[in-house]
Coordinates of C-alpha atoms and ligand atoms in Angstrom, one line a residue:
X1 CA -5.7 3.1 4.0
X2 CA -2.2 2.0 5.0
X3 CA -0.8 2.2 8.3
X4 CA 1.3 4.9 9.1
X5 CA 4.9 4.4 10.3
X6 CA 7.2 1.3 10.8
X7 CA 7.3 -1.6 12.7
X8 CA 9.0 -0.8 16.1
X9 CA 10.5 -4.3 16.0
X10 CA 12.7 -6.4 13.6
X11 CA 11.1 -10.3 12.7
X12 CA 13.0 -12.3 15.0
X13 CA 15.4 -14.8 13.3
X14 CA 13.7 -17.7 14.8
X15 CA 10.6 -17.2 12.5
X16 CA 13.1 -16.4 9.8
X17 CA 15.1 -19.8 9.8
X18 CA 11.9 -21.7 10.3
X19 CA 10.1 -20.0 7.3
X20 CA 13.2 -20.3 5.3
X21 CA 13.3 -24.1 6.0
X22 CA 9.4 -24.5 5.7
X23 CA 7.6 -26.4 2.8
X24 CA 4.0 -25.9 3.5
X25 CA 2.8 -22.2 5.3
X26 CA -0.9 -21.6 5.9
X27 CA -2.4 -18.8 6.6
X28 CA -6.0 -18.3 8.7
X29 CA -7.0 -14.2 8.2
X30 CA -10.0 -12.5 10.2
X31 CA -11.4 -9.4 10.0
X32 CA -8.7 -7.3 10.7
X33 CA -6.2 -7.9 8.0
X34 CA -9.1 -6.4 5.8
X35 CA -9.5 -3.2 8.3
X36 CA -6.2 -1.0 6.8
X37 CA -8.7 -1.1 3.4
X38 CA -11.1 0.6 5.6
X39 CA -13.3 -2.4 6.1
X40 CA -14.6 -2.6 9.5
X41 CA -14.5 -5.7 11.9
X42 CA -17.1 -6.5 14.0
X43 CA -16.0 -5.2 17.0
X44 CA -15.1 -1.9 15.5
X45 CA -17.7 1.0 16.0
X46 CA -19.9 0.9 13.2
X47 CA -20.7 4.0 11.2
X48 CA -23.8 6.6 11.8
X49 CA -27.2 4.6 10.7
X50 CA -25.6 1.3 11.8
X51 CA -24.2 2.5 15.6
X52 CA -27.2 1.2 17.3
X53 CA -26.9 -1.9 16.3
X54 CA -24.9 -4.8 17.4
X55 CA -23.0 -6.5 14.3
X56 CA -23.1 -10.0 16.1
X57 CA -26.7 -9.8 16.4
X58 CA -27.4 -8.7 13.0
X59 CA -25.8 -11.8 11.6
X60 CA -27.5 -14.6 12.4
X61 CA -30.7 -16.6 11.2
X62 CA -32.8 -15.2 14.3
X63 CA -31.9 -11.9 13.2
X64 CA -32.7 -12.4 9.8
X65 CA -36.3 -14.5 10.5
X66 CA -37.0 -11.4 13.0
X67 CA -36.4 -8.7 10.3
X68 CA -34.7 -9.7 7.1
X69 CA -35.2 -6.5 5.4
X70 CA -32.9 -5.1 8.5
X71 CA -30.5 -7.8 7.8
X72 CA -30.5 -7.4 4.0
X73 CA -30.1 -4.0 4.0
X74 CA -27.0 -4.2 6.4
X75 CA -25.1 -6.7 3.9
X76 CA -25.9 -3.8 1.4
X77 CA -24.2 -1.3 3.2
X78 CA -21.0 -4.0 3.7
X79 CA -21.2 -4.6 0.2
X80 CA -20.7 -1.3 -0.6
X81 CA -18.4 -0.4 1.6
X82 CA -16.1 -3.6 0.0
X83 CA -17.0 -2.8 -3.3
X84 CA -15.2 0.7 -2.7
X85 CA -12.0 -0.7 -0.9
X86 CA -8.8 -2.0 -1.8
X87 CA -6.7 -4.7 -1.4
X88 CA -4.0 -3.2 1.4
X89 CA -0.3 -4.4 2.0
X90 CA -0.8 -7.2 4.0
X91 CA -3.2 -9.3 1.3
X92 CA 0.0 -8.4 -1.0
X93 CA 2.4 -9.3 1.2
X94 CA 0.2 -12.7 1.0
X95 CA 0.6 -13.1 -2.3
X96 CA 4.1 -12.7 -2.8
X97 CA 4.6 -15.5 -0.5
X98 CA 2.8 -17.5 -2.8
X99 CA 6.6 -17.1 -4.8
X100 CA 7.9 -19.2 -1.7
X101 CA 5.4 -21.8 -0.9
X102 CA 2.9 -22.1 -4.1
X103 CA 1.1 -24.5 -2.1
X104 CA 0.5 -21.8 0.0
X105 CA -3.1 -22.5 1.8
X106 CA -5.0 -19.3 2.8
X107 CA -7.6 -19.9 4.8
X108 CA -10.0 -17.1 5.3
X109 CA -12.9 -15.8 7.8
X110 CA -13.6 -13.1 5.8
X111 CA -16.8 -12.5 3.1
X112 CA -14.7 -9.8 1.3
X113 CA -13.1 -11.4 -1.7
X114 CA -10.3 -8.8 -0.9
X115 CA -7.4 -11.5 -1.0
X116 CA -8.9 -13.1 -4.4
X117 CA -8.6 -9.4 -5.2
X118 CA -5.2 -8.7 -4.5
X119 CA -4.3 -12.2 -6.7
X120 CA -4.2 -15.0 -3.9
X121 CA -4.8 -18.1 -6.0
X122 CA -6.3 -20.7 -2.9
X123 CA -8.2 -19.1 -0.9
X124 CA -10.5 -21.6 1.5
X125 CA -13.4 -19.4 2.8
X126 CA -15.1 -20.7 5.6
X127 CA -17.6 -18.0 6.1
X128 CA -18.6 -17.8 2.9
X129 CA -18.8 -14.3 0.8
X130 CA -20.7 -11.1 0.4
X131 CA -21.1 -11.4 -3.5
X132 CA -23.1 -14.8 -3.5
X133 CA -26.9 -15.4 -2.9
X134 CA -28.6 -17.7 -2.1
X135 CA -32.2 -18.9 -1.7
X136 CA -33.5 -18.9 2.4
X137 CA -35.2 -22.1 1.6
X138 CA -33.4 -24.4 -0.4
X139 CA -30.1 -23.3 0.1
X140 CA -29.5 -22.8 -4.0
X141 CA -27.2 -20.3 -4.8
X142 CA -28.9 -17.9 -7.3
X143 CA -27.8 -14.8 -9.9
X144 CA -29.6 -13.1 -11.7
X145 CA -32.3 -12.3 -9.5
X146 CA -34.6 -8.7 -9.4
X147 CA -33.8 -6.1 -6.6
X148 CA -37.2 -4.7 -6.7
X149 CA -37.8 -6.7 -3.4
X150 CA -35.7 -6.4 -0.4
X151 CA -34.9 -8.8 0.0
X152 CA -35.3 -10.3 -3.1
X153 CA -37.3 -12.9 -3.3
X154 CA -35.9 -16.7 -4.9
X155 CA -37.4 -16.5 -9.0
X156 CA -37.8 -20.0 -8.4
X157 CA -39.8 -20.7 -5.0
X158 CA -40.4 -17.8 -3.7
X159 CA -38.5 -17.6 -0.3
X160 CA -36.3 -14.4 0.6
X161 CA -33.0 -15.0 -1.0
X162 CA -29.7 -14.2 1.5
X163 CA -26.5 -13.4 1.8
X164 CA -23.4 -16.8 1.3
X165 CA -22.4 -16.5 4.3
X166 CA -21.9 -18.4 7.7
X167 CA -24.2 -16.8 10.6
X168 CA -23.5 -17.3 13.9
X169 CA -24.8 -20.8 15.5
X170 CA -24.9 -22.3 11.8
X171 CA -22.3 -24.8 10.5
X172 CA -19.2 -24.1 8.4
X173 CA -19.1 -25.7 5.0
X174 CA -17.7 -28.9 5.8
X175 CA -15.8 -29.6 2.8
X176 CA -13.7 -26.1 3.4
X177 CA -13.2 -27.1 7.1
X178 CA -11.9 -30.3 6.3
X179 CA -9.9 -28.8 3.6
X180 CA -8.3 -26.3 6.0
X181 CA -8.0 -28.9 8.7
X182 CA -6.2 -31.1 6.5
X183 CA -3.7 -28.1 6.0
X184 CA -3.3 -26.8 9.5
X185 CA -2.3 -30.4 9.9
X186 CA 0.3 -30.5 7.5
X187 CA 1.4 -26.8 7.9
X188 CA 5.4 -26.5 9.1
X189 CA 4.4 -23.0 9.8
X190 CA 1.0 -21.1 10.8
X191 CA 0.1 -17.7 10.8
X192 CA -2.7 -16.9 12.1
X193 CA -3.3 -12.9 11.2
X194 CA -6.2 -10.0 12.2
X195 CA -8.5 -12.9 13.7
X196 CA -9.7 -12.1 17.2
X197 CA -10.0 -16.5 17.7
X198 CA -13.4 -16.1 19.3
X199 CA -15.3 -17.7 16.8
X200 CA -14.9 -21.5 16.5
X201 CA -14.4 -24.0 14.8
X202 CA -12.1 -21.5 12.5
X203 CA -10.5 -20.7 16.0
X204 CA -9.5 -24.3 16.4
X205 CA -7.3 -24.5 13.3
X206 CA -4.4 -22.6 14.7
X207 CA -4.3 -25.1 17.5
X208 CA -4.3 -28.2 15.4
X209 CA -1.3 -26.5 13.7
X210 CA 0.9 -26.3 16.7
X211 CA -0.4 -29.9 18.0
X212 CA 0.9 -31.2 15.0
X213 CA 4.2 -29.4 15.5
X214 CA 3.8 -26.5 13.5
X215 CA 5.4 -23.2 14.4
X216 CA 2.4 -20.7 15.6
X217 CA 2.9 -17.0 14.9
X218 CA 0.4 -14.5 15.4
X219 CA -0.5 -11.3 13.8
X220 CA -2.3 -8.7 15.6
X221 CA -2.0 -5.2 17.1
X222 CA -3.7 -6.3 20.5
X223 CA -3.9 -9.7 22.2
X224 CA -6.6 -12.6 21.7
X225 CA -7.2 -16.0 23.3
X226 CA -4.8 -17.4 21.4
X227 CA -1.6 -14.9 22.2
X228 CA -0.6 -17.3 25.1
X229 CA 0.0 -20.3 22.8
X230 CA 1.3 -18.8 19.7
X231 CA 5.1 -19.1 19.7
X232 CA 5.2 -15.7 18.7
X233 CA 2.7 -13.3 19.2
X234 CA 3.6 -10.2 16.4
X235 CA 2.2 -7.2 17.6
X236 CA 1.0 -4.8 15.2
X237 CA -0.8 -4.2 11.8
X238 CA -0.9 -6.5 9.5
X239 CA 0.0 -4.2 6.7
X240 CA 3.1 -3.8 8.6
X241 CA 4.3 -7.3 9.8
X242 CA 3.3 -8.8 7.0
X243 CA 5.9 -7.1 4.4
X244 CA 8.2 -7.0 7.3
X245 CA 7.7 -10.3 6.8
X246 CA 8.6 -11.0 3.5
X247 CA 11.2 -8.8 3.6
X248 CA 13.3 -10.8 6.2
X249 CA 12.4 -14.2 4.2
X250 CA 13.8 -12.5 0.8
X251 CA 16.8 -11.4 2.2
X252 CA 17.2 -14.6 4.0
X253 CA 16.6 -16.7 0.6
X254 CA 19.1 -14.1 -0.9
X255 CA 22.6 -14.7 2.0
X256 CA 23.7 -18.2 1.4
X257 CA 24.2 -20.4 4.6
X258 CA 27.5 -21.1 5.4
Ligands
LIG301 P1 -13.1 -9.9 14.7 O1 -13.8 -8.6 14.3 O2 -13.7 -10.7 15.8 O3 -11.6 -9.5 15.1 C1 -10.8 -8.8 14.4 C2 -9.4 -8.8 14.9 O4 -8.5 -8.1 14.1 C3 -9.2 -8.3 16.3 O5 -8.5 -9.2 17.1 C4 -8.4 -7.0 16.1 O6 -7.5 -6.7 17.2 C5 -7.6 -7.4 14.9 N1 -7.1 -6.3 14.1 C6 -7.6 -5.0 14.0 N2 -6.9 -4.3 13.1 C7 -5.9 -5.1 12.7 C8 -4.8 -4.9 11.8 N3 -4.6 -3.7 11.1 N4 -4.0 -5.9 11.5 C9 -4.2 -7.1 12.1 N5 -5.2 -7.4 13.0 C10 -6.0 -6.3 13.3 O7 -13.0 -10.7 13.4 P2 -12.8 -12.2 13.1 O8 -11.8 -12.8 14.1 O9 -12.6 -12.3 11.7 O10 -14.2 -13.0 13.4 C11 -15.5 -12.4 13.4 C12 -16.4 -12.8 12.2 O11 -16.6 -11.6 11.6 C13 -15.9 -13.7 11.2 O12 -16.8 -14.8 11.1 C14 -16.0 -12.9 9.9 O13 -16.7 -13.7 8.9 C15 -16.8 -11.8 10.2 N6 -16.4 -10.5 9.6 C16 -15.8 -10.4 8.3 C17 -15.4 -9.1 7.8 C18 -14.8 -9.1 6.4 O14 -15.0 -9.9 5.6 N7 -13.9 -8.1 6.2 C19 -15.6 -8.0 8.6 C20 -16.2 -8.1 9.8 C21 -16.6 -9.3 10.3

């Protein structure tokens, strides 16, 4: 799905000059760059057989000790409801930055694989993603496996296999956070886009960004925790700002400075 109509407001120039004068830009996405493909964030209401349940609740290790054939059977639906969309306008827009700053670091909440997708080349994802599994027990993660189970149990020990991905109350991978820390560090600009910055430590990064002098800029169609300390606070879709984006940084790359 795209979003319908254009952006009632132009990119201001300050962003323009800054990103035109920038040599590394990262990028931290949530949920909501991925909802114009029709993916649903959390806090969205969920379709029919899944309204009764709370999202939040269904992803995490209590949930999935309590009932992991619930749990399973909910990635499944995700799953398929990825596997039908599309990569929208604002993971392009992503990309083509990647023409301005190759070292472009995209850092990523999402389980989705819809920026690798659209052709992002680094993408850091600290939640992990909906097409690995691994084993409950041992952590292994495993292919190959039979779906005559649900779930399916590890070939090799026996424990219900899950999902690759970060439940709430368990840690991040800690190579990927450090890896993304290490860039919000260094980052002369910071977008932080379609993330409500609830959930920590990924929250965090956007504020080690601007304490290390980046320029903050969010993306969103309503306002988080973090609107208040972004230097700019964009608000609207992301498959609207982002090319707006772009846009202004082409043309600015294209008009010489006098
Ligand atoms: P979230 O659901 O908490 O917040 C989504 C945010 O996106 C909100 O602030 C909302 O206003 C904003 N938003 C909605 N439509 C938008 C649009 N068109 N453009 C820009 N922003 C838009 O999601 P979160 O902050 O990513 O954190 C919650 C957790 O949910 C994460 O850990 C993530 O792993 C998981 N999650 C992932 C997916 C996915 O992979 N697509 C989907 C749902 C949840």
């Amino acid at each position: 799905m795209m979003p319908a109509g254009q952006l009632p407001f132009s990119i201001p120039e300050a962003i323009v000059g800054r990103l035109s004068a920038a040599r590394h830009l990262t990028a931290l996405t949530g949920a909501g760059i991925s909802a114009e493909s029709g993916v649903p964030t959390f806090r969205q209401a969920q379709d029919g057989l899944w309204s009764r349940y709370d999202p939040t609740e269904l992803a995490s290790p209590q949930a999935f000790e309590r009932n992991p054939t619930l749990v399973w059977q909910w990635y499944a639906w995700r799953r398929g409801i990825v596997d039908r969309a599309a990569p929208n306008a604002g993971h392009l827009a992503l990309v083509a930055l990647e023409q301005f700053f190759p070292n472009l670091v995209l850092i990523t909440q999402n389980v989705d694989s819809l920026h690798q997708r659209a052709g992002s080349r680094a993408v850091i994802e600290l939640h992990g993603s909906l097409y690995r599994t691994r084993c409950s027990r041992e952590g292994k993660i495993i292919s190959g496996y039979s779906e005559s189970a649900t779930p399916p149990i590890c070939p090799e020990c026996g424990a219900f296999l899950r999902p690759d991905v970060v439940w709430f109350g368990e840690p991040l991978p800690a190579e990927a956070f450090e890896r993304a820390a290490q860039a919000s560090e260094n980052s002369d600009v910071f977008l932080s886009i379609g993330t409500s910055s609830l959930v920590f430590p990924a929250a965090s990064l956007p504020l080690i960004a601007r304490q290390n002098g980046a320029l903050l800029v969010e993306i969103n169609p309503e306002p988080t925790p973090l609107s208040d300390q972004a230097d700019y606070a964009l608000v609207g879709p992301a498959g609207l700002v982002l090319p707006a984006l772009l846009d202004a940084l082409r043309a600015a790359r294209q008009t010489p400075r006098s």
